[in-house]
Amino acid sequence: MKIAIVGCGALGSYYGAKLCRSGVDVSFLLRTDYDVVLKNGVQIHSPEGDFHVHPRAANCPGVIGPVDLVVIGLKTTANHQFPALIPPLLHSGTVVLTLQNGLGNEECLARFVPPENILGGLCFVCLNRIQPGVIHHIDHGRVVIGEYRRPAGERTQAMAELFRRAAIPCELTDDLARAHWEKLTWNIPFNGLGVASYAGWAAVHSGSVTSGRPPSPCLTTDRLLADPAWHGLVRELIGEVVQAARALGHALEDGIAETQIQRTLTMGAYKPSTLIDFERGQELELEAVFFEPLRQARNAGVSTPRLENLTRVLQQLKR
Amino acid sequence: MKIAIVGCGALGSYYGAKLCRSGVDVSFLLRTDYDVVLKNGVQIHSPEGDFHVHPRAANCPGVIGPVDLVVIGLKTTANHQFPALIPPLLHSGTVVLTLQNGLGNEECLARFVPPENILGGLCFVCLNRIQPGVIHHIDHGRVVIGEYRRPAGERTQAMAELFRRAAIPCELTDDLARAHWEKLTWNIPFNGLGVASYAGWAAVHSGSVTSGRPPSPCLTTDRLLADPAWHGLVRELIGEVVQAARALGHALEDGIAETQIQRTLTMGAYKPSTLIDFERGQELELEAVFFEPLRQARNAGVSTPRLENLTRVLQQLKR
């Protein structure tokens, strides 16, 4: 079995390295880290044990050619690169698994991949790329895999087995869309408000909010929850996401707000990915994590005033 | 000696009550609290000992008539009421002492009070009006008194004696304008940033920032200093205020930033007056504490980009 990893930041590199270690034929498709990974391979630092692998490295998909499985770890802000990156990796039966955040990624792939060959995976993992080819695995690592617009089947089971053999805890979902919305009940409040908490400081510091980023007064998850006012917004946003999801037919559980908050309280001063992107001056995953969910909520006729406001604030900060 | 207290919020009531207790003939000019104070007098709760006084109470300056000393404790947002409130209290030798925050108050009085009869006082005190006629004295209480555009003289000494006999720690300054700028090195960063820290939350909560105030995520002084990013802005703002003051001829000390920050660190989770006004939905003292200092800095040709931004943010929050 041949696997191509597309998007070898922290996420793609971590799961790709685990697959590689398990003995599968893995090729990394790289851009900025190509030279380093070609020469030195990939180093994972993890509380579960450090390890090093030397996968095939390519800086162009044509060099890799058709594979059996494409795993996508790209930031969703790079989805416009799909048409250039993905087709050279496909044969008629290639399965494409996107591990990306938010909504719309499978739909984006479905423009040139047969829908029945698309899977989505939700990653519950804390990672940090500390330098080219070197990934710091902080905690967790579980993946939940589902079929695009279909329940899980034998193929999904086989995929989960592949991941488990690579020491990646893996579960299946029969409802990928619902799983995405469940994850959004965390990503929207904690990624979104973490960045929005920066607005006042940024306005005083620079008048606009595009320059002079470090040091950042973005609120980590613990601080958002410790402040009654921000905590209130977290709960309101979760409530809006749940309402939207339900109007779209995804039966999220009643206690999900409490579950997410209790889980987050155990995470300490955690910095969600959007905060890290923001502090680094990188483009934010606004389309997949905020705009598309908001669009779907609107289409379902659900009023989500806090999400509307949050999206507007993030849009302004992005400028 | 007859004294009129104009503006009987926490500040005017506290110092007025102390003067009253010392045996001086004190009249409170009141509006909202008139009925209560007329009936029950004024109650001070203080770690230095509670006390109760029953000053004369009036709801119109004409009832009080000319006095020897007018003490002004009004919020500077009410300075437009001076022409109605002050003249009925004046005889040719009436001394007017403003205890108000910021710049421009003495100038405002000088339109209808002879400049040589104007004094300014800076109050270093933590107070809270907890209900009509009831003031909570939290800490401190020192007053620094100076003559408007003149050094301290015999009259200033006499005024300080009057205050000291009323158990009000009182010092003199020969340079009232410099003392105002010194105080601004605290008021501008801590009052201003405390309110500005609200901007991100407010934008998500309501889209605008005029509604839905409680609970407030405004940063108290300890939290501003604990966060490296906000702490950095505190220091930058102090630096700008010092630069402006010096360009205007006020020789502020080199170590003033450090002095202010060390002093503030001992104050705990202190909520400056502008934060309290803001949380209560009251008008902010922007003109005296922010706009007029910014105007004077500009006129002196000093660039104060952080103060410019801060003023703009506060202006937007005010709307």
XYZ file of C-alpha atoms in Angstrom:
638
model
C 0.000 0.000 0.000
C 1.315 3.418 -1.006
C 0.408 6.537 0.965
C 1.019 10.190 0.165
C 0.908 12.812 2.917
C -0.132 16.201 1.533
C 0.576 19.097 3.846
C 3.406 18.195 6.149
C 3.027 20.708 8.919
C 2.657 19.392 12.454
C -0.484 17.359 11.729
C 0.506 15.672 8.467
C 4.037 15.028 9.661
C 2.939 13.480 12.940
C 0.444 11.030 11.490
C 2.592 10.468 8.431
C 5.583 9.622 10.605
C 3.547 7.130 12.611
C 2.305 5.452 9.442
C 5.841 5.398 8.082
C 7.163 3.851 11.297
C 4.579 1.066 10.982
C 6.225 -0.054 7.759
C 3.862 1.396 5.169
C 5.311 3.028 2.041
C 4.808 6.718 2.845
C 5.741 9.717 0.702
C 5.692 13.231 2.134
C 4.725 15.984 -0.292
C 6.620 19.001 0.997
C 7.310 22.574 0.112
C 9.209 24.644 2.692
C 10.630 21.672 4.604
C 11.551 19.618 1.510
C 15.324 19.957 1.711
C 15.482 19.269 5.439
C 13.176 16.229 5.367
C 14.872 14.820 2.273
C 18.179 14.992 4.115
C 17.265 14.352 7.761
C 13.845 12.732 7.733
C 11.265 13.574 10.379
C 11.855 13.718 14.117
C 8.944 13.365 16.547
C 9.365 14.452 20.167
C 6.617 12.921 22.249
C 5.882 12.086 25.872
C 5.039 8.646 24.500
C 8.607 8.298 23.254
C 10.656 10.143 20.635
C 11.148 8.572 17.246
C 12.674 9.296 13.893
C 11.623 8.175 10.405
C 12.895 8.805 6.943
C 9.897 8.788 4.577
C 10.177 9.378 0.856
C 10.167 13.161 0.264
C 8.905 14.949 -2.827
C 8.382 18.590 -3.664
C 5.992 17.898 -6.508
C 3.057 15.448 -6.644
C 4.068 14.146 -10.091
C 7.219 12.686 -8.549
C 5.095 10.626 -6.166
C 2.500 9.641 -8.757
C -0.670 7.614 -8.043
C -0.999 6.152 -4.555
C -3.623 4.081 -2.729
C -4.265 6.603 0.023
C -3.844 10.365 0.159
C -3.848 11.835 3.667
C -4.420 15.598 3.703
C -2.958 17.617 6.541
C -2.924 20.987 4.771
C -4.255 24.072 6.495
C -7.684 24.714 4.990
C -6.392 28.094 3.880
C -4.422 26.141 1.243
C -7.430 24.286 -0.177
C -7.181 26.305 -3.390
C -4.052 24.232 -4.067
C -6.033 20.966 -4.244
C -6.394 21.016 -8.043
C -2.625 21.221 -8.463
C -1.659 18.861 -5.648
C -4.204 16.052 -5.630
C -4.946 14.783 -9.170
C -1.380 13.563 -9.891
C -1.699 11.316 -6.809
C -4.901 9.593 -7.920
C -5.669 6.319 -9.616
C -9.232 5.164 -10.073
C -9.428 3.650 -6.599
C -7.368 6.108 -4.556
C -8.925 6.897 -1.227
C -8.527 10.490 -0.043
C -8.696 11.166 3.692
C -8.778 14.777 4.824
C -7.759 15.405 8.430
C -8.509 19.107 8.148
C -10.483 21.372 10.454
C -14.001 22.584 9.875
C -16.566 22.260 7.138
C -16.357 22.137 3.365
C -13.111 20.239 2.872
C -14.699 17.005 1.633
C -16.937 19.073 -0.671
C -13.872 20.820 -2.011
C -12.212 17.453 -2.744
C -15.397 16.105 -4.344
C -14.822 18.422 -7.295
C -12.143 16.070 -8.610
C -12.247 12.968 -6.433
C -15.188 10.513 -6.723
C -17.313 11.211 -3.612
C -17.334 7.534 -2.644
C -13.523 7.662 -2.346
C -13.500 10.531 0.149
C -13.144 10.130 3.911
C -12.849 12.694 6.640
C -10.994 12.415 9.907
C -11.186 14.508 13.035
C -7.964 14.768 14.976
C -7.912 15.306 18.714
C -4.258 16.074 19.193
C -1.972 18.809 20.513
C 1.036 19.310 18.256
C 3.587 21.937 17.447
C 6.062 22.066 14.562
C 9.130 23.423 16.305
C 11.413 23.532 13.292
C 11.516 22.057 9.768
C 11.083 18.308 10.078
C 10.793 18.406 13.867
C 7.397 18.000 15.497
C 6.579 18.276 19.175
C 3.702 15.986 20.147
C 2.255 17.532 23.292
C -0.733 15.359 24.110
C -3.585 13.194 22.806
C -3.713 11.887 19.227
C -7.046 10.158 18.684
C -8.570 10.248 15.198
C -12.251 9.751 14.351
C -12.762 8.628 10.769
C -15.935 8.674 8.715
C -17.086 8.300 5.126
C -18.178 11.370 3.179
C -21.999 11.304 3.128
C -22.165 7.567 3.936
C -21.992 5.457 7.066
C -18.785 3.646 7.904
C -18.224 0.353 6.110
C -15.563 -2.259 5.490
C -13.269 0.228 3.818
C -13.531 2.544 6.830
C -12.759 -0.365 9.146
C -9.693 -1.205 7.085
C -8.548 2.398 7.297
C -8.989 2.394 11.066
C -6.966 -0.821 11.260
C -4.180 0.768 9.233
C -4.108 3.671 11.708
C -4.269 1.418 14.754
C -1.386 -0.688 13.469
C 0.522 2.603 13.326
C -0.259 3.197 17.032
C -2.825 5.855 16.220
C -5.956 5.485 18.381
C -8.769 5.455 15.848
C -12.548 5.353 16.047
C -15.212 5.274 13.392
C -18.214 7.514 12.997
C -21.294 6.717 10.945
C -22.050 10.398 10.645
C -19.054 12.455 9.596
C -21.076 15.668 9.259
C -22.332 15.376 12.814
C -18.798 14.700 14.048
C -17.624 17.870 12.293
C -20.342 19.902 14.027
C -19.448 18.328 17.371
C -15.862 19.404 16.917
C -17.012 22.887 15.927
C -18.647 23.265 19.343
C -15.085 23.405 20.618
C -13.214 25.023 17.747
C -15.549 27.967 17.276
C -15.560 29.266 20.869
C -11.982 28.488 21.855
C -10.187 29.280 18.626
C -12.451 32.209 17.870
C -12.603 33.959 21.225
C -8.923 33.342 21.853
C -8.149 35.488 18.837
C -10.972 37.980 19.456
C -9.580 38.664 22.933
C -6.686 40.304 21.141
C -8.797 43.038 19.549
C -8.598 45.686 22.272
C -4.873 45.367 22.724
C -4.219 45.394 19.022
C -6.320 48.499 18.512
C -4.318 50.422 21.104
C -1.010 49.026 20.016
C -1.211 49.756 16.354
C -4.495 51.426 15.496
C -4.953 48.618 13.055
C -4.504 45.026 14.052
C -2.131 43.780 11.431
C 1.207 44.724 12.892
C 3.177 44.465 16.075
C 1.860 41.087 17.093
C 4.191 39.764 19.795
C 3.789 39.643 22.734
C 0.261 38.386 22.451
C -2.476 38.943 25.000
C -4.642 36.300 23.315
C -6.528 34.362 25.947
C -5.649 30.690 26.291
C -8.490 28.253 26.991
C -8.011 28.372 30.777
C -8.235 32.161 30.863
C -11.314 32.240 28.649
C -13.030 29.897 31.085
C -11.757 31.639 34.220
C -13.291 34.990 33.283
C -17.066 35.000 33.780
C -17.652 37.302 30.827
C -15.623 35.277 28.320
C -16.898 32.040 29.828
C -20.420 33.284 29.184
C -19.582 33.895 25.526
C -18.059 30.395 25.243
C -21.341 28.883 26.408
C -23.441 31.111 24.189
C -21.371 30.210 21.145
C -21.590 26.486 21.908
C -25.338 26.904 22.263
C -25.569 28.582 18.866
C -23.456 25.899 17.179
C -25.603 23.167 18.733
C -28.765 24.910 17.549
C -27.420 25.252 14.016
C -26.266 21.634 13.936
C -29.648 20.402 15.104
C -31.502 22.490 12.540
C -29.278 20.792 9.960
C -30.337 17.384 11.276
C -27.323 16.545 13.435
C -28.540 15.373 16.819
C -25.835 16.713 19.114
C -26.157 15.634 22.724
C -27.782 17.875 25.312
C -24.794 17.928 27.633
C -22.207 18.765 24.985
C -21.486 22.283 26.312
C -20.726 20.919 29.763
C -18.674 18.070 28.307
C -16.559 20.419 26.188
C -15.995 22.829 29.057
C -15.055 20.132 31.554
C -12.692 18.583 29.024
C -11.120 21.958 28.334
C -10.607 22.675 32.030
C -8.257 19.678 32.151
C -6.157 21.080 29.303
C -4.525 23.908 31.268
C -3.248 26.986 29.443
C -3.886 25.528 26.014
C -3.344 27.610 22.897
C -5.627 26.494 20.052
C -4.191 26.368 16.552
C -5.867 29.560 15.383
C -4.121 31.499 18.176
C -0.783 30.056 17.147
C -1.455 30.912 13.500
C -2.496 34.395 14.541
C 0.545 35.031 16.706
C 2.743 33.876 13.858
C 1.008 36.255 11.475
C -0.244 33.332 9.392
C -3.559 33.226 7.609
C -6.416 32.035 9.836
C -8.675 29.084 8.980
C -11.685 31.354 8.887
C -13.479 29.853 5.892
C -13.712 26.259 7.154
C -14.113 26.915 10.866
C -16.235 30.078 10.909
C -17.599 31.279 7.562
C -18.912 27.955 6.252
C -20.601 26.988 9.549
C -22.152 30.466 9.694
C -23.338 30.115 6.100
C -24.920 26.741 6.865
C -26.570 28.116 10.007
C -28.043 30.984 7.997
C -29.275 28.617 5.295
C -30.960 26.553 7.988
C -32.700 29.697 9.203
C -30.962 29.628 12.589
C -30.082 32.918 14.233
C -26.517 32.872 15.583
C -25.843 36.471 16.627
C -22.675 35.745 18.624
C -21.187 33.699 15.785
C -22.086 36.509 13.384
C -20.276 39.015 15.594
C -17.315 36.738 16.194
C -16.907 36.131 12.484
C -16.979 39.875 11.848
C -14.326 40.507 14.518
C -12.081 37.789 13.099
C -12.560 39.192 9.618
C -11.445 42.609 10.861
C -8.445 41.170 12.692
C -7.448 39.321 9.562
C -7.119 42.541 7.612
C -15.622 79.994 57.198
C -18.341 78.729 54.889
C -17.693 75.906 52.452
C -19.833 74.581 49.600
C -19.239 71.092 48.190
C -20.282 70.913 44.537
C -20.630 67.385 43.209
C -21.372 65.050 46.064
C -20.501 61.676 44.603
C -17.949 59.560 46.417
C -15.151 62.140 46.204
C -17.034 65.304 47.183
C -18.988 63.508 49.904
C -15.896 61.961 51.462
C -13.837 65.130 51.712
C -16.920 67.220 52.481
C -17.880 64.893 55.316
C -14.380 65.103 56.798
C -14.448 68.905 56.630
C -17.928 68.898 58.164
C -16.790 66.623 60.982
C -13.952 69.055 61.758
C -16.511 71.702 62.657
C -16.475 73.860 59.554
C -19.784 75.149 58.134
C -20.244 72.862 55.124
C -23.107 72.852 52.602
C -23.535 70.001 50.147
C -24.957 70.952 46.775
C -26.820 67.815 45.697
C -29.048 66.593 42.948
C -29.931 62.885 42.980
C -29.025 62.310 46.633
C -30.625 65.532 47.927
C -33.624 64.000 49.725
C -31.612 61.255 51.368
C -28.793 63.497 52.583
C -31.221 66.183 53.772
C -32.934 63.544 55.882
C -30.134 61.190 56.896
C -26.898 63.088 56.401
C -23.805 61.350 55.080
C -22.396 58.043 56.283
C -18.738 57.147 55.709
C -17.584 53.551 56.045
C -13.818 53.474 56.379
C -11.087 51.160 57.666
C -9.945 54.255 59.609
C -13.291 54.308 61.425
C -16.865 54.862 60.303
C -18.475 58.232 60.909
C -21.639 60.113 60.213
C -22.208 63.831 59.606
C -25.212 65.927 58.844
C -24.072 68.809 56.612
C -26.403 71.464 55.269
C -27.988 70.138 52.080
C -29.186 72.175 49.123
C -30.456 71.257 45.680
C -29.792 74.688 44.180
C -26.712 76.906 44.573
C -28.834 80.019 45.209
C -30.047 78.476 48.462
C -26.445 78.214 49.662
C -25.381 81.626 48.395
C -21.833 83.035 48.519
C -19.273 81.015 50.478
C -15.574 81.393 51.260
C -14.511 78.120 49.662
C -16.073 76.047 46.882
C -14.772 72.478 46.664
C -15.588 70.802 43.348
C -15.962 67.029 43.282
C -18.041 66.802 40.091
C -17.158 64.347 37.382
C -15.444 66.335 34.639
C -18.205 65.179 32.289
C -20.433 67.649 34.180
C -18.167 70.678 33.714
C -20.690 72.215 31.346
C -22.808 72.786 34.463
C -20.222 75.147 36.006
C -21.896 78.348 34.732
C -25.146 77.382 36.440
C -23.665 75.932 39.613
C -20.673 78.092 40.541
C -21.480 81.829 40.196
C -24.241 81.876 42.858
C -21.662 80.576 45.344
C -19.107 83.331 44.740
C -18.258 86.559 46.509
C -15.275 88.647 45.414
C -12.829 86.624 47.498
C -14.259 83.107 47.157
C -11.587 80.504 46.621
C -12.522 77.645 44.265
C -10.704 74.334 44.655
C -11.286 71.671 42.019
C -10.448 68.110 43.034
C -11.272 66.766 39.576
C -9.297 64.422 37.354
C -7.252 65.436 34.374
C -6.520 68.652 32.523
C -8.583 71.697 31.699
C -10.753 71.984 34.809
C -9.037 75.073 36.225
C -9.161 76.658 32.762
C -12.848 75.930 32.598
C -13.400 77.650 35.965
C -11.249 80.601 34.954
C -13.987 81.716 32.583
C -15.967 83.068 35.504
C -13.726 82.846 38.559
C -10.720 85.203 38.890
C -7.708 82.994 38.080
C -5.929 84.011 41.280
C -8.805 82.507 43.266
C -8.520 79.064 41.657
C -6.745 76.096 43.200
C -6.442 72.538 42.044
C -6.127 69.404 44.142
C -5.095 65.892 43.219
C -6.709 63.160 45.227
C -5.016 59.839 45.847
C -7.912 57.913 47.280
C -9.969 54.762 46.645
C -13.663 55.401 47.217
C -16.998 53.954 46.233
C -20.456 55.455 46.651
C -22.463 52.391 47.645
C -25.838 54.087 47.935
C -27.198 57.632 48.219
C -25.444 59.338 51.100
C -23.306 56.291 51.892
C -19.642 56.243 50.888
C -17.191 53.383 51.218
C -13.662 54.630 51.822
C -11.414 51.769 50.672
C -7.897 53.145 51.044
C -5.594 56.168 50.932
C -6.887 59.740 50.944
C -3.978 62.109 50.431
C -4.580 65.384 48.610
C -1.955 67.499 46.832
C -3.005 71.124 46.472
C -1.585 73.785 44.222
C -2.398 77.241 42.905
C -3.582 77.693 39.353
C -0.579 78.987 37.385
C 1.239 80.199 40.517
C 3.429 78.628 43.148
C 1.953 77.790 46.523
C 1.695 80.700 48.961
C 0.186 81.626 52.297
C -3.323 81.022 51.060
C -2.363 77.539 49.893
C -0.783 76.841 53.268
C -3.974 77.926 54.999
C -5.996 75.637 52.755
C -3.713 72.710 53.563
C -4.087 73.474 57.272
C -7.860 73.433 56.913
C -7.642 69.985 55.303
C -5.179 68.651 57.846
C -7.387 69.801 60.736
C -10.087 67.696 59.046
C -7.759 64.662 59.164
C -7.063 64.833 55.434
C -3.359 64.271 54.680
C -2.452 67.261 52.528
C 0.662 68.371 50.690
C 1.413 71.409 48.604
C 2.813 71.613 45.113
C 4.437 74.646 43.558
C 3.630 73.332 40.110
C 0.036 72.220 39.756
C 0.348 71.578 36.011
C 3.270 69.239 36.557
C 1.378 67.425 39.314
C -1.542 66.920 36.906
C 0.788 65.387 34.307
C 2.351 63.169 36.953
C -1.075 61.862 37.859
C -1.875 61.323 34.176
C 1.059 58.913 33.939
C -1.154 56.626 36.054
C -4.652 57.578 34.944
C -4.047 57.289 31.220
C -2.638 53.748 31.141
C -4.659 52.169 33.924
C -8.019 53.814 33.347
C -7.625 53.753 29.591
C -6.356 50.226 29.007
C -8.715 48.820 31.613
C -11.598 49.974 29.460
C -9.909 49.186 26.136
C -9.437 45.573 27.253
C -13.199 45.279 26.953
C -13.278 45.943 23.221
C -12.877 42.378 21.910
C -15.459 40.910 24.223
C -17.922 43.650 23.549
C -17.567 43.266 19.796
C -18.409 39.571 19.968
C -21.119 39.997 22.530
C -23.111 42.680 20.853
C -21.497 43.684 17.600
C -21.461 47.196 18.967
C -20.126 47.995 22.374
C -22.953 49.953 23.868
C -25.162 47.213 25.197
C -24.991 44.082 27.268
C -22.332 45.325 29.654
C -22.333 42.960 32.637
C -20.405 40.820 33.329
C -17.357 42.850 32.483
C -14.053 41.423 31.316
C -12.338 44.786 31.859
C -8.839 44.211 33.159
C -8.119 45.431 36.663
C -4.702 46.967 37.345
C -3.166 43.686 38.532
C -4.214 41.842 35.377
C -2.946 44.617 33.089
C 0.439 44.324 34.752
C 0.482 40.514 34.864
C 0.077 40.160 31.088
C 3.311 40.978 29.242
C 1.465 42.454 26.268
C -0.745 44.802 28.282
C 2.135 45.554 30.637
C 4.138 46.622 27.612
C 1.391 49.025 26.569
C 1.222 50.456 30.106
C 4.908 51.304 29.927
C 4.671 52.703 26.418
C 1.780 54.958 27.397
C 3.598 56.207 30.498
C 6.584 56.925 28.274
C 4.457 58.947 25.885
C 2.825 60.927 28.701
C 6.251 61.684 30.195
C 7.532 62.826 26.814
C 4.547 65.097 26.275
C 4.813 66.539 29.779
C 8.499 67.289 29.309
C 7.919 68.952 25.956
C 5.425 71.155 27.785
C 8.096 72.090 30.336
C 7.111 69.758 33.176
C 10.225 67.989 34.412
C 8.828 64.589 35.371
C 11.297 62.290 37.058
C 13.139 59.631 35.099
C 11.976 56.758 37.281
C 8.295 57.654 37.237
C 7.203 54.625 35.149
C 8.852 52.252 37.585
C 7.455 54.145 40.565
C 3.901 54.040 39.206
C 4.118 50.355 38.327
C 5.592 49.340 41.685
C 2.936 51.376 43.496
C 0.207 49.778 41.400
C 1.465 46.276 42.094
C 0.707 46.874 45.785
C -2.909 47.820 44.988
C -4.117 44.329 44.101
C -7.114 43.892 41.789
C -7.894 47.605 41.687
C -10.630 48.925 39.443
C -9.919 52.520 38.371
C -12.807 54.966 38.288
C -13.182 54.922 34.512
C -13.766 51.145 34.611
C -16.436 51.593 37.252
C -18.083 54.362 35.224
C -17.902 52.171 32.149
C -19.385 49.108 33.816
C -22.197 51.271 35.142
C -22.867 52.629 31.671
C -21.967 56.147 32.801
C -20.249 58.729 30.669
C -16.447 58.422 30.727
C -14.110 61.283 31.678
C -12.557 61.222 28.245
C -12.179 64.959 27.693
C -10.135 65.758 30.810
C -8.119 62.549 31.078
C -7.505 61.664 27.422
C -8.561 64.242 24.827
C -7.071 67.352 26.460
C -3.709 65.679 27.250
C -3.603 64.375 23.667
C -4.399 67.866 22.358
C -1.613 69.393 24.453
C 0.830 66.689 23.329
C -0.021 67.416 19.696
C 0.358 71.160 20.218
C 3.772 70.528 21.728
C 4.700 68.574 18.601
C 5.094 65.290 20.497
C 4.135 62.067 18.759
C 2.057 59.843 21.040
C 0.834 57.021 18.780
C -0.369 54.736 21.580
C -2.310 57.556 23.232
C -3.799 58.433 19.836
C -4.943 54.829 19.370
C -6.181 54.495 22.931
C -8.208 57.665 22.627
C -9.756 56.388 19.397
C -10.670 53.059 21.000
C -12.249 54.796 23.996
C -14.155 57.109 21.685
C -15.542 54.091 19.833
C -16.472 52.307 23.060
C -18.232 55.429 24.240
C -20.585 55.342 21.272
